Short mmCIF file of C-alpha atoms in Angstrom, two decimals:
data_model
loop_
_atom_site.label_atom_id
_atom_site.label_comp_id
_atom_site.label_asym_id
_atom_site.label_seq_id
_atom_site.Cartn_x
_atom_site.Cartn_y
_atom_site.Cartn_z
CA MET A 1 3.14 -14.15 -0.27
CA ILE A 2 0.41 -12.21 -2.02
CA TYR A 3 -1.02 -8.87 -0.92
CA ASP A 4 -4.49 -7.44 -1.41
CA LEU A 5 -4.33 -3.67 -1.91
CA ARG A 6 -7.84 -2.38 -1.34
CA THR A 7 -8.80 1.22 -2.15
CA TYR A 8 -12.22 2.51 -1.15
CA THR A 9 -13.38 5.88 -2.40
CA LEU A 10 -15.86 7.30 0.08
CA LYS A 11 -18.48 9.97 -0.05
CA PRO A 12 -17.12 13.39 0.96
CA ARG A 13 -16.38 13.87 4.67
CA SER A 14 -16.91 10.19 5.44
CA VAL A 15 -13.30 9.26 6.26
CA PRO A 16 -13.40 9.84 10.06
CA THR A 17 -16.65 7.90 10.40
CA VAL A 18 -15.43 5.01 8.27
CA GLU A 19 -12.09 4.79 10.07
CA LYS A 20 -14.00 4.53 13.36
CA MET A 21 -16.13 1.74 11.88
CA PHE A 22 -13.03 -0.19 10.85
CA ALA A 23 -11.37 0.38 14.23
CA GLU A 24 -14.38 -1.15 15.98
CA ALA A 25 -14.60 -4.08 13.56
CA MET A 26 -10.89 -4.85 13.32
CA PRO A 27 -10.68 -7.17 16.38
CA THR A 28 -13.21 -9.44 14.67
CA ARG A 29 -11.41 -9.36 11.34
CA GLU A 30 -7.98 -9.94 12.82
CA LYS A 31 -9.10 -13.22 14.37
CA TYR A 32 -8.66 -14.61 10.86
CA SER A 33 -5.58 -12.80 9.53
CA PRO A 34 -3.65 -9.66 10.51
CA LEU A 35 -4.04 -6.27 8.92
CA GLY A 36 -0.91 -5.04 7.14
CA ALA A 37 -1.62 -1.31 6.91
CA PHE A 38 -4.52 1.15 6.87
CA PHE A 39 -4.35 4.73 5.57
CA HIS A 40 -6.44 7.60 4.33
CA THR A 41 -5.36 9.96 1.56
CA GLU A 42 -4.12 13.42 2.45
CA VAL A 43 -2.88 14.48 -1.00
CA GLY A 44 -4.02 12.98 -4.29
CA PRO A 45 -7.49 11.46 -4.78
CA LEU A 46 -9.40 12.64 -1.73
CA ASN A 47 -11.83 10.70 0.46
CA GLN A 48 -10.01 7.41 0.01
CA ILE A 49 -8.98 4.76 2.48
CA VAL A 50 -6.26 2.28 1.53
CA HIS A 51 -5.84 -1.00 3.39
CA ILE A 52 -3.35 -3.73 2.65
CA TRP A 53 -3.61 -7.39 3.68
CA ALA A 54 -0.99 -10.13 3.36
CA TYR A 55 -1.85 -13.75 2.57
CA GLU A 56 0.05 -16.92 1.83
CA ASN A 57 -1.62 -17.27 -1.58
CA VAL A 58 -4.92 -16.66 -3.38
CA GLU A 59 -6.53 -19.72 -1.81
CA HIS A 60 -5.63 -18.52 1.68
CA MET A 61 -7.09 -15.10 0.89
CA ALA A 62 -10.38 -16.61 -0.29
CA SER A 63 -10.77 -18.84 2.76
CA VAL A 64 -9.92 -16.06 5.23
CA ARG A 65 -12.32 -13.61 3.65
CA ALA A 66 -15.12 -16.18 3.67
CA GLU A 67 -14.50 -17.07 7.33
CA ALA A 68 -14.42 -13.40 8.40
CA ALA A 69 -17.65 -12.63 6.55
CA ALA A 70 -19.33 -15.61 8.24
CA ASP A 71 -18.28 -14.58 11.75
CA THR A 72 -21.28 -14.91 14.03
CA SER A 73 -20.72 -11.44 15.50
CA GLY A 74 -21.81 -9.86 12.24
CA MET A 75 -19.05 -7.29 12.69
CA TRP A 76 -17.36 -7.87 9.34
CA PRO A 77 -17.54 -6.07 7.05
CA PRO A 78 -18.11 -3.03 9.27
CA LYS A 79 -21.76 -2.31 9.88
CA GLY A 80 -23.08 0.67 7.92
CA LEU A 81 -20.08 0.86 5.60
CA ALA A 82 -22.10 0.66 2.39
CA ALA A 83 -23.86 3.96 3.11
CA HIS A 84 -20.52 5.77 2.87
CA MET A 85 -19.08 3.97 -0.15
CA ALA A 86 -18.71 5.30 -3.70
CA ILE A 87 -16.16 2.97 -5.35
CA GLN A 88 -14.27 -0.14 -4.27
CA ALA A 89 -11.11 -1.46 -5.92
CA SER A 90 -8.95 -4.46 -5.11
CA GLU A 91 -5.52 -5.12 -6.63
CA LEU A 92 -3.53 -8.31 -6.06
CA ILE A 93 0.18 -7.61 -5.82
CA VAL A 94 3.29 -9.68 -5.10
CA PRO A 95 6.48 -8.48 -3.40
CA ALA A 96 9.54 -7.48 -5.38
CA PRO A 97 12.60 -9.69 -4.73
CA PHE A 98 14.22 -7.08 -2.48
CA MET A 99 11.15 -6.51 -0.28
CA GLU A 100 10.90 -8.17 3.12
CA ASP A 101 7.48 -9.65 3.89
CA TRP A 102 5.50 -7.85 6.56
CA THR A 103 5.59 -9.87 9.78
CA GLY A 104 4.14 -7.50 12.37
CA PRO A 105 3.72 -3.87 13.45
CA GLN A 106 6.33 -1.48 12.09
CA LYS A 107 6.88 2.13 13.14
CA LEU A 108 8.41 3.76 10.08
CA GLY A 109 6.89 7.22 9.78
CA GLU A 110 3.93 9.57 10.05
CA LEU A 111 3.47 10.12 6.32
CA TYR A 112 3.54 7.53 3.53
CA GLU A 113 3.78 7.92 -0.21
CA LEU A 114 2.31 5.27 -2.49
CA ARG A 115 3.58 5.50 -6.05
CA VAL A 116 2.15 3.37 -8.87
CA TYR A 117 3.90 3.07 -12.23
CA ASP A 118 2.60 1.45 -15.39
CA MET A 119 5.58 -0.30 -16.96
CA VAL A 120 6.14 -0.76 -20.68
CA PRO A 121 5.07 -4.36 -21.44
CA GLY A 122 8.04 -6.70 -21.34
CA THR A 123 10.27 -4.40 -19.26
CA ARG A 124 9.44 -5.77 -15.83
CA PRO A 125 12.72 -7.75 -15.55
CA ASP A 126 14.73 -4.65 -16.51
CA VAL A 127 12.91 -2.51 -13.96
CA ILE A 128 13.46 -5.03 -11.17
CA LYS A 129 17.13 -5.34 -12.11
CA ALA A 130 17.61 -1.56 -12.04
CA TRP A 131 15.83 -1.24 -8.71
CA SER A 132 17.78 -4.13 -7.20
CA SER A 133 21.07 -2.43 -8.05
CA LYS A 134 20.16 0.89 -6.39
CA ILE A 135 17.58 0.19 -3.72
CA ASP A 136 20.06 -0.17 -0.85
CA GLY A 137 21.42 3.30 -1.55
CA ARG A 138 17.91 4.76 -1.57
CA ARG A 139 16.87 2.99 1.62
CA ALA A 140 19.81 4.55 3.43
CA TYR A 141 17.88 7.84 3.33
CA SER A 142 14.37 6.75 4.37
CA PRO A 143 12.52 3.45 4.83
CA MET A 144 10.91 1.64 1.93
CA ALA A 145 7.76 0.23 3.49
CA GLY A 146 6.98 -2.00 0.52
CA CYS A 147 7.52 -2.66 -3.16
CA TRP A 148 5.31 -4.89 -5.27
CA VAL A 149 4.39 -5.73 -8.84
CA SER A 150 0.92 -6.60 -10.02
CA ALA A 151 0.14 -10.30 -9.80
CA GLY A 152 -0.10 -11.45 -13.40
CA PHE A 153 0.00 -14.98 -14.80
CA GLY A 154 3.51 -15.92 -15.86
CA GLY A 155 4.99 -12.69 -14.52
CA LEU A 156 2.99 -10.52 -16.91
CA GLY A 157 1.88 -7.92 -14.38
CA ASN A 158 2.86 -4.50 -15.70
CA LYS A 159 2.35 -2.31 -12.63
CA LEU A 160 4.93 -1.39 -10.03
CA TYR A 161 3.84 -0.24 -6.57
CA HIS A 162 6.19 1.27 -4.00
CA LEU A 163 5.44 2.66 -0.55
CA TRP A 164 7.82 5.01 1.27
CA ALA A 165 7.76 6.29 4.85
CA TYR A 166 8.59 9.83 5.97
CA ASP A 167 8.38 11.83 9.17
CA SER A 168 6.51 14.73 7.56
CA PHE A 169 5.86 16.57 4.29
CA GLU A 170 9.04 18.57 4.88
CA HIS A 171 11.04 15.38 5.48
CA ARG A 172 9.76 13.92 2.21
CA ALA A 173 10.88 17.01 0.27
CA GLU A 174 14.31 16.92 1.94
CA ILE A 175 14.88 13.23 1.21
CA ARG A 176 13.82 13.52 -2.41
CA ALA A 177 16.20 16.46 -2.90
CA GLN A 178 19.06 14.67 -1.16
CA THR A 179 18.74 11.42 -3.09
CA SER A 180 18.53 13.24 -6.39
CA ALA A 181 21.56 15.38 -5.59
CA ALA A 182 23.54 12.32 -4.48
CA GLY A 183 22.63 10.43 -7.66
CA VAL A 184 21.29 7.44 -5.76
CA TRP A 185 17.73 7.85 -7.04
CA PRO A 186 15.74 7.51 -9.22
CA SER A 187 16.74 4.00 -10.23
CA ASP A 188 16.74 4.61 -14.01
CA ASP A 189 15.93 7.13 -16.72
CA GLY A 190 12.20 6.43 -16.68
CA SER A 191 12.02 5.05 -20.22
CA ASN A 192 10.45 1.81 -18.98
CA TYR A 193 7.37 3.58 -17.61
CA LEU A 194 4.23 4.64 -19.44
CA ARG A 195 2.50 6.45 -16.60
CA GLN A 196 3.20 7.41 -12.99
CA GLU A 197 0.90 8.45 -10.17
CA ASN A 198 1.18 8.96 -6.44
CA LYS A 199 -0.82 9.69 -3.31
CA LEU A 200 0.27 10.81 0.15
CA LEU A 201 -1.23 8.78 2.97
CA VAL A 202 -1.69 9.16 6.72
CA PRO A 203 -1.92 5.97 8.82
CA ALA A 204 -5.01 5.31 10.89
CA SER A 205 -4.54 5.00 14.65
CA PHE A 206 -4.96 1.22 14.43
CA SER A 207 -2.66 0.69 11.44
CA PRO A 208 0.18 -1.76 12.16
CA LEU A 209 2.29 0.26 9.75
CA HIS A 210 2.67 3.71 11.28
#
């Protein structure tokens, strides 16, 4: 599987309008492939929507996107979206070995945290090994919604993406404190990372991941 992580930065105060546009257009889009998740940022870079789509491979992604854009309804992409857009970004990511592919709606939480780490070049195998050895202990505290690495030729992608589900901001703080105190997380000493960033996300009403 390959996933398309799409981040759209919108003009200020456009998020409610744009989410409504996507909600109305989603039945047309999902005739061609299912949505994985749809969020807006609550903490971090503001005025962003984040949507994630799963595909069999790059060729499947290209064919699905072309078919959806050619739908005779004219509903995809959502009508009027361009007027609210500032920046679009698309990142192709592949699941870590310990991640289960998304197969349908999942109710995991009300708040999600997406963390993105730039790994030191060449350390990807070490990072995956460290995570694999400790991930079950971490998942005992709260669900891991997803974990991916950037899709690079020959395994050269140097970004790690992980998405965690929580019930609330307070729940997130409690879980992070508990896992640290228990010594089950973080997975390593951090020496394999060059940079880390995160954003806290709220799922849209139509998000399959919620």
